[in-house]
Short mmCIF file of C-alpha atoms in Angstrom, two decimals:
data_model
loop_
_atom_site.label_atom_id
_atom_site.label_comp_id
_atom_site.label_asym_id
_atom_site.label_seq_id
_atom_site.Cartn_x
_atom_site.Cartn_y
_atom_site.Cartn_z
CA MET A 106 27.46 -44.06 9.03
CA SER A 107 24.97 -46.66 7.91
CA THR A 108 22.87 -45.90 4.86
CA VAL A 109 20.02 -48.15 6.05
CA VAL A 110 17.49 -46.63 8.43
CA GLN A 111 14.35 -47.63 10.33
CA PRO A 112 11.61 -44.94 10.54
CA CYS A 113 9.47 -44.67 13.64
CA ALA A 114 5.73 -45.04 13.08
CA ARG A 115 4.94 -42.67 15.97
CA CYS A 116 7.43 -39.73 15.95
CA GLY A 117 8.83 -40.07 12.41
CA ALA A 118 12.47 -40.23 13.52
CA ARG A 119 14.83 -42.34 11.43
CA TRP A 120 17.43 -44.52 13.17
CA ALA A 121 20.52 -45.97 11.54
CA VAL A 122 20.73 -49.76 11.50
CA HIS A 123 23.93 -51.26 12.94
CA GLY A 124 23.73 -55.02 12.96
CA THR A 125 20.38 -56.44 14.15
CA PRO A 126 17.33 -54.23 13.44
CA MET A 127 15.50 -52.78 16.44
CA HIS A 128 11.79 -53.14 17.23
CA TRP A 129 11.10 -50.06 19.40
CA CYS A 130 12.03 -46.42 18.99
CA PRO A 131 14.63 -45.29 21.60
CA ARG A 132 12.97 -41.88 21.81
CA CYS A 133 9.20 -42.50 22.07
CA ARG A 134 9.07 -46.32 22.35
CA GLY A 135 7.02 -46.44 19.16
CA VAL A 136 7.09 -49.26 16.60
CA LEU A 137 10.00 -49.12 14.13
CA LEU A 138 9.29 -50.07 10.54
CA SER A 139 11.44 -52.45 8.55
CA PRO A 140 14.89 -51.23 7.42
CA ALA A 141 15.20 -49.40 4.08
CA PRO A 142 17.88 -47.26 2.33
CA VAL A 143 17.91 -43.65 3.51
CA ASP A 144 17.61 -42.25 -0.02
CA ALA A 145 15.20 -44.83 -1.42
CA PRO A 146 12.27 -43.39 -3.40
CA PRO A 147 8.73 -44.24 -2.23
CA GLU A 148 8.22 -46.85 -4.95
CA ARG A 149 11.33 -48.81 -3.85
CA ARG A 150 10.55 -48.92 -0.11
CA ASN A 151 9.26 -52.12 1.46
CA TYR A 152 6.51 -50.25 3.33
CA ARG A 153 3.91 -47.60 2.55
CA TRP A 154 1.31 -45.63 4.50
CA VAL A 155 -2.28 -46.74 3.94
CA ALA A 156 -5.28 -45.03 5.57
CA ARG A 157 -8.57 -46.93 5.71
CA PRO A 158 -11.84 -46.33 7.59
CA PRO A 159 -12.28 -48.48 10.71
CA GLY A 160 -13.73 -51.94 10.09
CA ARG A 161 -12.86 -52.02 6.38
CA GLY A 162 -10.43 -54.41 4.77
CA PRO A 163 -8.02 -53.71 1.97
CA ARG A 164 -9.61 -52.53 -1.25
CA VAL A 165 -9.38 -54.89 -4.19
CA GLU A 166 -8.50 -53.16 -7.42
CA ARG A 167 -10.67 -54.40 -10.24
CA PRO A 168 -9.50 -54.01 -13.79
CA ARG A 169 -11.49 -51.40 -15.67
CA PRO A 170 -12.34 -51.75 -19.32
CA ALA A 171 -10.37 -49.47 -21.61
CA PRO A 172 -12.46 -46.45 -22.65
CA ALA A 173 -13.41 -46.16 -26.26
CA ILE A 174 -11.25 -43.68 -28.16
CA ASP A 175 -13.23 -40.73 -29.44
CA PRO A 176 -12.42 -40.09 -33.10
CA ALA A 177 -12.51 -36.35 -32.37
CA THR A 178 -9.71 -36.64 -29.80
CA PRO A 179 -6.49 -35.15 -31.24
CA ARG A 180 -3.56 -37.50 -31.69
CA TYR A 181 0.10 -36.70 -32.03
CA ALA A 182 2.78 -38.76 -33.73
CA GLU A 183 5.41 -37.17 -31.46
CA ILE A 184 5.58 -35.19 -28.20
CA PRO A 185 3.72 -31.87 -28.67
CA ARG A 186 6.01 -28.86 -28.52
CA TRP A 187 3.35 -26.28 -27.69
CA GLY A 188 2.84 -24.79 -24.26
CA LEU A 189 0.81 -22.25 -22.36
CA GLN A 190 3.23 -19.40 -23.14
CA ASP A 191 3.56 -19.99 -26.87
CA ARG A 192 2.32 -17.30 -29.20
CA PRO A 193 -0.40 -18.19 -31.67
CA PRO A 194 0.76 -18.67 -35.24
CA ARG A 195 0.84 -15.52 -37.29
CA VAL A 196 -1.79 -15.18 -39.91
CA ALA A 197 -0.47 -14.56 -43.39
CA ALA A 198 -0.73 -10.84 -44.09
CA ALA A 199 -2.62 -9.55 -47.06
CA PRO A 200 -0.66 -8.22 -50.06
CA GLN A 201 0.68 -4.72 -49.34
CA ASN A 202 1.79 -1.87 -51.54
CA ARG A 203 5.30 -0.45 -51.46
CA ILE A 204 4.61 2.18 -48.77
CA GLN A 205 2.98 -0.32 -46.44
CA ALA A 206 5.81 -2.78 -47.04
CA VAL A 207 8.42 -0.15 -46.11
CA LEU A 208 6.44 0.84 -43.01
CA HIS A 209 6.16 -2.82 -41.99
CA TRP A 210 9.92 -3.27 -42.51
CA LEU A 211 10.70 -0.27 -40.32
CA THR A 212 8.27 -1.44 -37.64
CA GLU A 213 9.88 -4.88 -37.44
CA ARG A 214 13.35 -3.31 -37.03
CA VAL A 215 12.47 -0.45 -34.71
CA ALA A 216 14.70 -1.76 -31.89
CA GLY A 217 17.75 -1.80 -34.16
CA LEU A 218 16.92 1.68 -35.44
CA LEU A 219 16.74 2.98 -31.88
CA LEU A 220 20.17 1.55 -31.10
CA ALA A 221 21.60 3.12 -34.27
CA THR A 222 20.09 6.47 -33.27
CA VAL A 223 21.69 6.23 -29.84
CA ILE A 224 25.10 5.58 -31.40
CA LEU A 225 24.80 8.43 -33.92
CA PHE A 226 23.69 10.99 -31.33
CA GLY A 227 26.54 9.87 -29.08
CA LEU A 228 29.03 10.39 -31.92
CA SER A 229 27.47 13.79 -32.63
CA ALA A 230 27.97 14.80 -28.98
CA VAL A 231 31.61 13.68 -29.15
CA ALA A 232 32.16 15.66 -32.37
CA GLU A 233 30.61 18.79 -30.88
CA PHE A 234 32.71 18.42 -27.75
CA GLY A 235 35.82 18.09 -29.92
CA ARG A 236 34.92 21.34 -31.67
CA TYR A 237 34.52 23.01 -28.27
CA LEU A 238 38.00 21.84 -27.26
CA ILE A 239 39.38 23.28 -30.50
CA LEU A 240 37.73 26.61 -29.68
CA LEU A 241 39.36 26.61 -26.28
CA ARG A 242 42.72 25.85 -27.87
CA ASN A 243 42.22 28.60 -30.43
CA ARG A 244 42.12 31.24 -27.69
CA THR A 245 45.93 31.14 -27.37
CA ARG A 246 47.21 29.36 -30.49
CA LEU A 247 46.32 28.98 -34.13
CA ILE A 248 44.69 25.76 -35.34
CA GLN A 249 45.77 23.88 -38.44
CA PRO A 250 43.27 24.26 -41.33
CA LEU A 251 43.23 20.50 -41.86
CA LEU A 252 42.15 19.90 -38.27
CA LEU A 253 39.39 22.50 -38.60
CA PHE A 254 38.18 20.89 -41.83
CA PHE A 255 38.14 17.45 -40.23
CA SER A 256 36.25 18.81 -37.18
CA ASP A 257 33.63 20.55 -39.32
CA LEU A 258 33.20 17.49 -41.52
CA THR A 259 32.74 15.23 -38.48
CA VAL A 260 30.22 17.57 -36.87
CA TYR A 261 28.12 17.99 -40.03
CA ALA A 262 28.25 14.29 -40.96
CA THR A 263 27.27 13.00 -37.52
CA SER A 264 24.56 15.65 -37.05
CA VAL A 265 22.92 14.98 -40.42
CA ALA A 266 23.19 11.20 -40.03
CA ALA A 267 21.69 11.36 -36.51
CA LEU A 268 18.84 13.59 -37.73
CA ILE A 269 17.99 11.30 -40.68
CA CYS A 270 18.16 8.19 -38.51
CA ALA A 271 15.95 9.85 -35.88
CA LEU A 272 13.30 10.66 -38.52
CA ILE A 273 13.34 7.09 -39.86
CA THR A 274 13.15 5.75 -36.31
CA ALA A 275 10.19 8.02 -35.58
CA VAL A 276 8.32 6.55 -38.55
CA GLY A 277 9.10 3.04 -37.33
CA LEU A 278 7.93 3.92 -33.81
CA LEU A 279 4.67 5.27 -35.21
CA GLY A 280 4.14 2.03 -37.11
CA TRP A 281 4.79 0.07 -33.92
CA LEU A 282 2.40 2.34 -31.99
CA VAL A 283 -0.38 1.84 -34.54
CA ARG A 284 0.03 -1.93 -34.48
CA ALA A 285 0.29 -2.13 -30.68
CA ARG A 286 -2.82 0.02 -30.17
CA ARG A 287 -4.86 -2.04 -32.61
CA GLY A 288 -3.82 -5.27 -30.92
CA ALA A 289 -4.53 -3.93 -27.41
CA TYR A 290 -7.99 -2.60 -28.31
CA ALA A 291 -8.82 -5.77 -30.26
CA GLY A 292 -7.86 -7.86 -27.23
CA ASN A 293 -10.49 -5.97 -25.21
CA GLY A 294 -13.12 -6.36 -27.93
CA ARG A 295 -12.97 -2.73 -29.00
CA ARG A 296 -11.74 -0.65 -31.89
CA ASP A 297 -9.03 2.00 -31.68
CA PRO A 298 -10.82 5.37 -31.42
CA ARG A 299 -7.80 7.17 -32.89
CA SER A 300 -7.62 7.11 -36.67
CA LEU A 301 -4.40 6.46 -38.56
CA ARG A 302 -4.30 10.08 -39.72
CA ALA A 303 -4.60 11.37 -36.14
CA LEU A 304 -1.77 9.11 -34.98
CA LEU A 305 0.50 10.18 -37.84
CA CYS A 306 -0.24 13.89 -37.42
CA GLY A 307 0.21 13.74 -33.64
CA GLY A 308 3.55 11.97 -33.98
CA LEU A 309 5.17 13.74 -36.94
CA ILE A 310 4.10 17.40 -36.81
CA PRO A 311 6.73 19.46 -34.91
CA VAL A 312 5.75 20.98 -31.55
CA VAL A 313 2.49 18.98 -31.68
CA ASN A 314 4.49 15.76 -31.31
CA LEU A 315 5.69 16.92 -27.89
CA VAL A 316 2.24 16.31 -26.39
CA TRP A 317 0.27 13.68 -28.30
CA PRO A 318 2.73 10.72 -28.26
CA GLY A 319 2.53 10.66 -24.47
CA VAL A 320 -1.27 10.63 -24.67
CA PHE A 321 -1.24 7.78 -27.20
CA LEU A 322 1.16 5.72 -25.08
CA THR A 323 -0.86 6.30 -21.90
CA GLU A 324 -4.01 5.04 -23.63
CA LEU A 325 -2.09 1.99 -24.88
CA VAL A 326 -0.80 1.10 -21.41
CA ARG A 327 -4.29 1.39 -19.91
CA GLN A 328 -5.65 -0.96 -22.55
CA LEU A 329 -2.87 -3.43 -21.74
CA GLY A 330 -3.91 -3.58 -18.09
CA GLY A 331 -2.61 -0.34 -16.60
CA ASP A 332 0.65 -1.66 -15.15
CA PRO A 333 1.89 1.11 -12.78
CA ARG A 334 5.53 0.45 -13.69
CA THR A 335 4.80 0.89 -17.39
CA LEU A 336 2.80 4.07 -16.70
CA ARG A 337 5.71 5.43 -14.68
CA ALA A 338 8.09 4.61 -17.54
CA VAL A 339 5.83 6.45 -20.01
CA ARG A 340 5.73 9.53 -17.78
CA ILE A 341 9.51 9.58 -17.37
CA TRP A 342 9.93 9.26 -21.12
CA TRP A 343 7.38 12.02 -21.69
CA VAL A 344 9.28 14.47 -19.47
CA ILE A 345 12.63 13.74 -21.17
CA TRP A 346 10.97 13.93 -24.60
CA VAL A 347 9.53 17.40 -23.94
CA LEU A 348 12.85 18.53 -22.44
CA ASN A 349 14.70 17.32 -25.53
CA GLY A 350 12.30 19.19 -27.83
CA VAL A 351 12.73 22.43 -25.85
CA MET A 352 16.52 22.06 -25.91
CA VAL A 353 16.52 21.46 -29.69
CA ILE A 354 14.56 24.67 -30.25
CA ALA A 355 16.87 26.59 -27.89
CA SER A 356 20.01 25.26 -29.61
CA LEU A 357 18.69 26.36 -33.02
CA PHE A 358 18.18 29.92 -31.73
CA TRP A 359 21.56 29.82 -29.96
CA ARG A 360 23.27 29.14 -33.29
CA THR A 361 22.27 32.65 -34.47
CA ALA A 362 24.48 34.36 -31.86
CA ASP A 363 26.92 36.87 -33.38
CA THR A 364 29.53 36.89 -30.59
CA LEU A 365 32.33 34.37 -30.21
CA GLN A 366 31.39 33.57 -26.61
CA GLY A 367 27.77 33.06 -27.61
CA GLN A 368 28.76 30.68 -30.39
CA ALA A 369 31.02 28.74 -28.03
CA ASP A 370 28.18 28.46 -25.51
CA GLY A 371 25.94 27.25 -28.34
CA VAL A 372 28.45 24.49 -29.14
CA ILE A 373 28.56 23.18 -25.56
CA PHE A 374 24.76 23.49 -25.31
CA THR A 375 24.49 21.34 -28.44
CA VAL A 376 26.54 18.69 -26.64
CA TYR A 377 24.01 18.67 -23.81
CA THR A 378 21.16 18.50 -26.34
CA ASP A 379 22.71 15.45 -28.02
CA LEU A 380 23.13 13.72 -24.65
CA VAL A 381 19.49 14.36 -23.76
CA ALA A 382 18.54 12.97 -27.18
CA VAL A 383 20.50 9.81 -26.34
CA ALA A 384 18.58 9.52 -23.05
CA ALA A 385 15.24 10.05 -24.82
CA THR A 386 16.08 7.35 -27.37
CA VAL A 387 17.08 4.84 -24.68
CA LEU A 388 13.87 5.61 -22.77
CA SER A 389 11.88 5.10 -25.98
CA LEU A 390 13.35 1.61 -26.27
CA TRP A 391 12.59 1.01 -22.58
CA VAL A 392 8.93 2.02 -22.98
CA LEU A 393 8.61 -0.14 -26.10
CA ARG A 394 9.99 -3.16 -24.24
CA MET A 395 7.78 -2.54 -21.22
CA CYS A 396 4.65 -2.43 -23.38
CA GLU A 397 5.70 -5.74 -24.95
CA GLY A 398 6.24 -7.37 -21.55
CA ARG A 399 10.04 -7.38 -21.82
CA ASP A 400 12.95 -5.68 -20.12
CA LEU A 401 15.42 -3.28 -21.72
CA ARG A 402 17.56 -6.15 -23.03
CA GLY A 403 14.58 -7.85 -24.71
CA ARG A 404 14.12 -10.67 -22.20
CA VAL A 405 10.59 -11.70 -21.23
CA ARG A 406 9.63 -10.41 -17.81
CA THR A 407 8.41 -13.10 -15.40
CA ALA A 408 5.78 -12.19 -12.84
CA LYS A 409 6.97 -12.33 -9.22
CA ARG A 410 4.63 -13.03 -6.34
CA TRP A 411 5.87 -12.22 -2.84
CA LEU A 412 4.27 -14.18 0.02
CA PRO A 413 4.79 -13.52 3.76
CA ALA A 414 6.79 -16.18 5.57
CA ALA A 415 4.71 -18.13 8.10
CA GLY A 416 7.70 -18.83 10.34
CA PRO A 417 10.98 -20.74 10.46
CA ALA A 418 11.19 -23.89 8.39
CA VAL A 419 10.66 -27.02 10.47
CA PRO A 420 11.78 -30.36 9.00
CA VAL A 421 8.93 -32.84 8.66
CA ILE A 422 11.18 -35.88 9.09
CA GLU A 423 13.89 -35.96 11.72
CA PRO A 424 17.48 -36.47 10.51
CA VAL A 425 19.21 -39.81 10.99
CA HIS A 426 20.49 -40.28 14.57
CA PRO A 427 22.90 -43.16 15.38
CA VAL A 428 21.66 -45.39 18.21
CA ALA A 429 25.00 -45.20 20.05
CA ALA A 430 24.88 -41.40 20.19
CA VAL A 431 21.35 -41.45 21.62
CA GLU A 432 22.27 -44.02 24.28
CA THR A 433 25.33 -41.95 25.27
CA ALA A 434 23.22 -38.81 25.55
CA ASP A 435 20.58 -40.61 27.68
CA ARG A 436 23.31 -42.05 29.92
CA ALA A 437 24.88 -38.59 30.39
CA ALA A 438 21.48 -37.10 31.20
CA GLY A 439 20.84 -39.86 33.78
CA ASN A 440 24.23 -39.32 35.45
CA ALA A 441 23.62 -35.57 35.64
CA GLU A 442 20.21 -36.15 37.22
CA ALA A 443 21.65 -38.60 39.76
CA GLN A 444 24.41 -36.14 40.75
CA HIS A 445 21.83 -33.39 41.16
CA THR A 446 19.68 -35.62 43.43
CA GLU A 447 22.71 -36.62 45.52
CA ALA A 448 23.71 -32.99 45.97
CA GLU A 449 20.21 -32.13 47.14
CA ASN A 450 20.23 -35.02 49.70
CA THR A 451 23.67 -34.00 51.01
CA GLY A 452 22.53 -30.40 51.41
CA ALA A 453 19.43 -31.54 53.33
CA GLU A 454 21.54 -33.69 55.74
CA ASN A 455 23.96 -30.81 56.39
CA THR A 456 21.07 -28.48 57.13
CA GLU A 457 19.57 -30.99 59.64
CA ALA A 458 22.91 -31.42 61.44
CA GLU A 459 23.38 -27.67 61.77
CA ARG A 460 19.87 -27.31 63.19
CA VAL A 461 20.51 -30.03 65.88
CA GLU A 462 23.82 -28.43 66.80
CA GLN A 463 22.19 -25.02 67.26
CA GLU A 464 19.47 -26.54 69.50
CA GLU A 465 22.15 -28.14 71.75
CA VAL A 466 23.98 -24.83 72.06
CA MET A 467 20.78 -23.04 73.02
CA ALA A 468 19.98 -25.71 75.62
CA LYS A 469 23.36 -25.26 77.30
#
């Protein structure tokens, strides 16, 4: 197929050039423009569309004097690397004492601390489940003392490590919450109504921290714009957080059972408590990412805008049609029309002959 086409000035169809260029469009009999490559960009074509008011000639471009450069206009020695989505440069923080420095260090690494907490609580659940399997085995057979020692050591080590890591992570989350709330309120030209002492007491005091963290997060999300998805994430986290606190209190009381069956049930209940703690930690990371405008993996969320489709896509420019194919199609259409006309004439003649024959029979 030829790569050189002639566009029609009337219908926009493009016709392949084979040999001598044509002057008229085979479809609408419009004027064909001069030949040009089918994939030529607009600046390399030998024609262009120009719209002028009636009675006006071509406009003459006059050279304009170069504008004077304002000394206040910024200049760059290289291509600027900033954009609309870049964050402003961080202002150098004021000197901090040791406690503030530790809190800042934990706040910057809160995502890593949450992942470590998830791993430790998962290991604690596995250790508790292993102890439960040993208890089931001990119903019929004796257990080696070394295996019991290893099981107890694993349970105590993972439980203590998970508890310590959870406390450190809670402090880091409180530091992140304080910083996020201050930034959100400052962005709206306001000051955080909650004092630092109220935030710390509401997040660290047992039983009290089952209620107030959800309130603090809800206020933060509303200051950030009130995204319904983030509010839904906060509510889901709040429910799992309260459930985890209730299960922790229940498991502590279950440990005081004096029967073997009660102690075994307390072990398996501790497994469920550790799994709920894993879910609460993962949801904490999810809420943190949502408030920062990211997904669970830390990637920046891009806004999606859904628009209704107006209808099927219609090409603006017709595809390239070879001239031979169009002539063959027109010839076939003409032959079909001629056959249809001939069939109609033959049917009319047969009808007239039958009518004459019936009149003769009636006359006889």
